[in-house]
PDB file of C-alpha atoms in Angstrom:
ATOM      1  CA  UNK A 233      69.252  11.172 183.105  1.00 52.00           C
ATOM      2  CA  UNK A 234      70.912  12.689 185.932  1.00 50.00           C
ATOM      3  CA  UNK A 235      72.027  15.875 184.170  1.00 58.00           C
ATOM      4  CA  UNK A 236      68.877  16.252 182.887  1.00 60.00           C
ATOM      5  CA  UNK A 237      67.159  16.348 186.360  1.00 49.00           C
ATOM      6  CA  UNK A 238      69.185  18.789 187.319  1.00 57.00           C
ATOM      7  CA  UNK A 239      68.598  21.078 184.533  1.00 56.00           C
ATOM      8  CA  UNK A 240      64.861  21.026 184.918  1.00 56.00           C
ATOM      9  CA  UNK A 241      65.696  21.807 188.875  1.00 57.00           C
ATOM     10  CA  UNK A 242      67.974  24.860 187.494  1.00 63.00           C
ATOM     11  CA  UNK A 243      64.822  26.146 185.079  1.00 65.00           C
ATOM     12  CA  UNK A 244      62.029  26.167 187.434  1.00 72.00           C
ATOM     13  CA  UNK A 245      62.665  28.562 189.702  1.00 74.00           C
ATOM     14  CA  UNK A 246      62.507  30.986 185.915  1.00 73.00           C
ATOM     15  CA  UNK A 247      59.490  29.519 185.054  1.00 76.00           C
ATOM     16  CA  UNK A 248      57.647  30.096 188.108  1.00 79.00           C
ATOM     17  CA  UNK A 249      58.314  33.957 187.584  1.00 83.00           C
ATOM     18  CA  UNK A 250      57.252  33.552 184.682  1.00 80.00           C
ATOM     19  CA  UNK A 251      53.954  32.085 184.932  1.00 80.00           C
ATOM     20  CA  UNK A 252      53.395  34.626 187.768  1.00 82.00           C
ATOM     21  CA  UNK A 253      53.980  37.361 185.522  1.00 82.00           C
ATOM     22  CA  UNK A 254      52.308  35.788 182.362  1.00 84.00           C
ATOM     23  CA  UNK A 255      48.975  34.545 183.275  1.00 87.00           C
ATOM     24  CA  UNK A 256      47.859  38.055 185.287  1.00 87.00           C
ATOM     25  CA  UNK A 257      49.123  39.958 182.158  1.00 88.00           C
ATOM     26  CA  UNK A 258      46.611  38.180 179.582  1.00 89.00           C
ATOM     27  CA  UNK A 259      43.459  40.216 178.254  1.00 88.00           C
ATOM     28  CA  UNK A 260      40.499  39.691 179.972  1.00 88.00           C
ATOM     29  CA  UNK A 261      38.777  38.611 177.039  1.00 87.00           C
ATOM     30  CA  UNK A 262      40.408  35.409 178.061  1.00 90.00           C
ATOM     31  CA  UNK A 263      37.235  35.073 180.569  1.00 88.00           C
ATOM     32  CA  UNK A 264      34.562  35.145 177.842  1.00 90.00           C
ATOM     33  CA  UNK A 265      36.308  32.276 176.074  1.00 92.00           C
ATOM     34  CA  UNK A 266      34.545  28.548 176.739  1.00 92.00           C
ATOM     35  CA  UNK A 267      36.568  26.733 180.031  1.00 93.00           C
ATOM     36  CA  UNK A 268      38.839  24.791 177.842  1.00 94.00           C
ATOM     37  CA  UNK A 269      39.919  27.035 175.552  1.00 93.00           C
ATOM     38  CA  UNK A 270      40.329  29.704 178.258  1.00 92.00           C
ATOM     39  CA  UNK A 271      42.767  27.034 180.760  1.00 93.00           C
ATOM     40  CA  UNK A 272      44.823  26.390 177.224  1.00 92.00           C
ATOM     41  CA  UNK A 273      45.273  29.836 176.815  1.00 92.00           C
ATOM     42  CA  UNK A 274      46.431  30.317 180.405  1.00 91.00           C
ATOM     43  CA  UNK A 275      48.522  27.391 180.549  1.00 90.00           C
ATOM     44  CA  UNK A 276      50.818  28.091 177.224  1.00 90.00           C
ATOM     45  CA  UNK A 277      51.591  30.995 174.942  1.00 92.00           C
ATOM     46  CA  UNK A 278      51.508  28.411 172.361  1.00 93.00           C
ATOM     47  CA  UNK A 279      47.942  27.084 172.927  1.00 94.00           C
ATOM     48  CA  UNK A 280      46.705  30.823 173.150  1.00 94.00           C
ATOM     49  CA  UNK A 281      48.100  31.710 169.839  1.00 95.00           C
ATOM     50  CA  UNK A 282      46.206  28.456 168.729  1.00 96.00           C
ATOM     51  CA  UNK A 283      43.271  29.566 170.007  1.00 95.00           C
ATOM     52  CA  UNK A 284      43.349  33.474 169.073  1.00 94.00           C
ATOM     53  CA  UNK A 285      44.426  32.010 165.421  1.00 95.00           C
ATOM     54  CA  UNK A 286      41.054  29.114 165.562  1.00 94.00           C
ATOM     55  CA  UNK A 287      38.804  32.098 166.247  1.00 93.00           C
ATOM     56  CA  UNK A 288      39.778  34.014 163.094  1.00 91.00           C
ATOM     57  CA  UNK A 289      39.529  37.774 162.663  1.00 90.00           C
ATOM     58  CA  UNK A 290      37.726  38.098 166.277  1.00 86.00           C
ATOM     59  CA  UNK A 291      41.112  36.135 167.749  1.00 92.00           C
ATOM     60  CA  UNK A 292      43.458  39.173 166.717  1.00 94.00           C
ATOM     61  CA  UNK A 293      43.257  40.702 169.832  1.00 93.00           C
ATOM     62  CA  UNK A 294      43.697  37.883 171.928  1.00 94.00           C
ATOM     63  CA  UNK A 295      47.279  36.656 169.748  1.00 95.00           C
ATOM     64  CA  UNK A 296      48.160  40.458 170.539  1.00 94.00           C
ATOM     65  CA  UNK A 297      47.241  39.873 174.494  1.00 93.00           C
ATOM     66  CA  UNK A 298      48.673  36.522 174.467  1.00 94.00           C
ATOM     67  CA  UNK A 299      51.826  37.954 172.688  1.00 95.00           C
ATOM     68  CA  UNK A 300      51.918  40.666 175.394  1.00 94.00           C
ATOM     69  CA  UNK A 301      51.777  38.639 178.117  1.00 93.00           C
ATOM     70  CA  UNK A 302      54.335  36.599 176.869  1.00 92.00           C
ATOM     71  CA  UNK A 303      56.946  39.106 176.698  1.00 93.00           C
ATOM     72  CA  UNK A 304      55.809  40.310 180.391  1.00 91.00           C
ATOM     73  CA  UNK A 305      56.482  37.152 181.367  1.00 90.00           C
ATOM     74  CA  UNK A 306      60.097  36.470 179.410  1.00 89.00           C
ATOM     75  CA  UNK A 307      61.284  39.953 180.321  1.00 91.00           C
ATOM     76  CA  UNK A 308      60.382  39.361 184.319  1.00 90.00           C
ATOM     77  CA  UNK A 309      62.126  35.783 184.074  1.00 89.00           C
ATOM     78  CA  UNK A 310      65.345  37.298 182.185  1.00 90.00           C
ATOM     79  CA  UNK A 311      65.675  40.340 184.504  1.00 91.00           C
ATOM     80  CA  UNK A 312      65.394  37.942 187.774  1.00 89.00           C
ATOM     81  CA  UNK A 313      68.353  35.785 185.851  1.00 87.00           C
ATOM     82  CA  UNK A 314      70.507  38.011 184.971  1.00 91.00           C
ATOM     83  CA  UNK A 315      70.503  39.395 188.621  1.00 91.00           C
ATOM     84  CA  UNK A 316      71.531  35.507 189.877  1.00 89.00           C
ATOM     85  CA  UNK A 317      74.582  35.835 187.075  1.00 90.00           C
ATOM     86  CA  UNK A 318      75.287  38.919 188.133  1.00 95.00           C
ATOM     87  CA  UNK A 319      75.527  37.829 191.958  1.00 94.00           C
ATOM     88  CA  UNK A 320      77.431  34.661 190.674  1.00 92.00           C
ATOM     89  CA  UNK A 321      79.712  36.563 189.455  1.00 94.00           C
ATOM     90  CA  UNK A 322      80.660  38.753 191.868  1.00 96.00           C
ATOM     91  CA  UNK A 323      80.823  35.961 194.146  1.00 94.00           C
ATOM     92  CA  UNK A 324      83.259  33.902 191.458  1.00 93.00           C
ATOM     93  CA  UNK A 325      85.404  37.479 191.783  1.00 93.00           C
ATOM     94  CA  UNK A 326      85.298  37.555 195.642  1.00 93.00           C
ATOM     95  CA  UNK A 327      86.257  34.127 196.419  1.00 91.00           C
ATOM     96  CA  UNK A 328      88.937  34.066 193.801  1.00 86.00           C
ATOM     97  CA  UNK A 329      92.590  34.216 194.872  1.00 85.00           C
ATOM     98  CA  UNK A 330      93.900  37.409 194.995  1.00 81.00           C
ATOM     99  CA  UNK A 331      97.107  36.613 193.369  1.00 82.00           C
ATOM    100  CA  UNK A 332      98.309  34.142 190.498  1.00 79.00           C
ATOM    101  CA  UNK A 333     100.051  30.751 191.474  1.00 78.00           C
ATOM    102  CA  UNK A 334     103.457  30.516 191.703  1.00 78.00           C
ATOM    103  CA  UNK A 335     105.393  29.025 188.457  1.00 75.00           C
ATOM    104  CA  UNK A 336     107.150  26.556 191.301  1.00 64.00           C
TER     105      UNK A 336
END
């Protein structure tokens, strides 16, 4: 229970960049669409490929918006991870001893 509290803690701050970077990158088309359909689509990649897939041949270029948008949004959260590895890392390195133990 605990550990997976914590995990959802560790995710969030990724999924906050990526809902900043997903929901400005979708097609305004997304605007024309009735309310429901159109909150759906901005709340999950998932329910916009739903959507784009319900309206048929006209929902083509909304999958390819959605799809987009998506990989806006996955790129900005992997980029802003890998630089919190990266500084993790070098911190692991700095604070590490600067010699081996001794075999006493």
């Amino acid at each position: 229970m605990l550990g997976e509290l914590r995990d959802q803690q560790q995710a969030a701050p990724a999924l906050v960049i990526y809902g900043s970077h997903y929901r400005p990158s979708l097609p305004d088309s997304v605007a024309q669409l009735p309310a429901e359909a159109a909150e759906s689509v901005r709340h999950s990649a998932a329910a916009g490929l739903y959507v784009a897939d319900q309206l048929g041949a006209r929902g083509e270029a909304l999958a390819d918006g959605v799809k987009s948008a998506f990989m806006d949004g996955l790129s900005a959260s992997l980029i802003a991870v890998s630089v919190v590895v990266v500084a993790a890392a070098i911190g692991a390195l700095l604070r590490a001893p600067k010699t081996p133990p001794s075999a006493d």
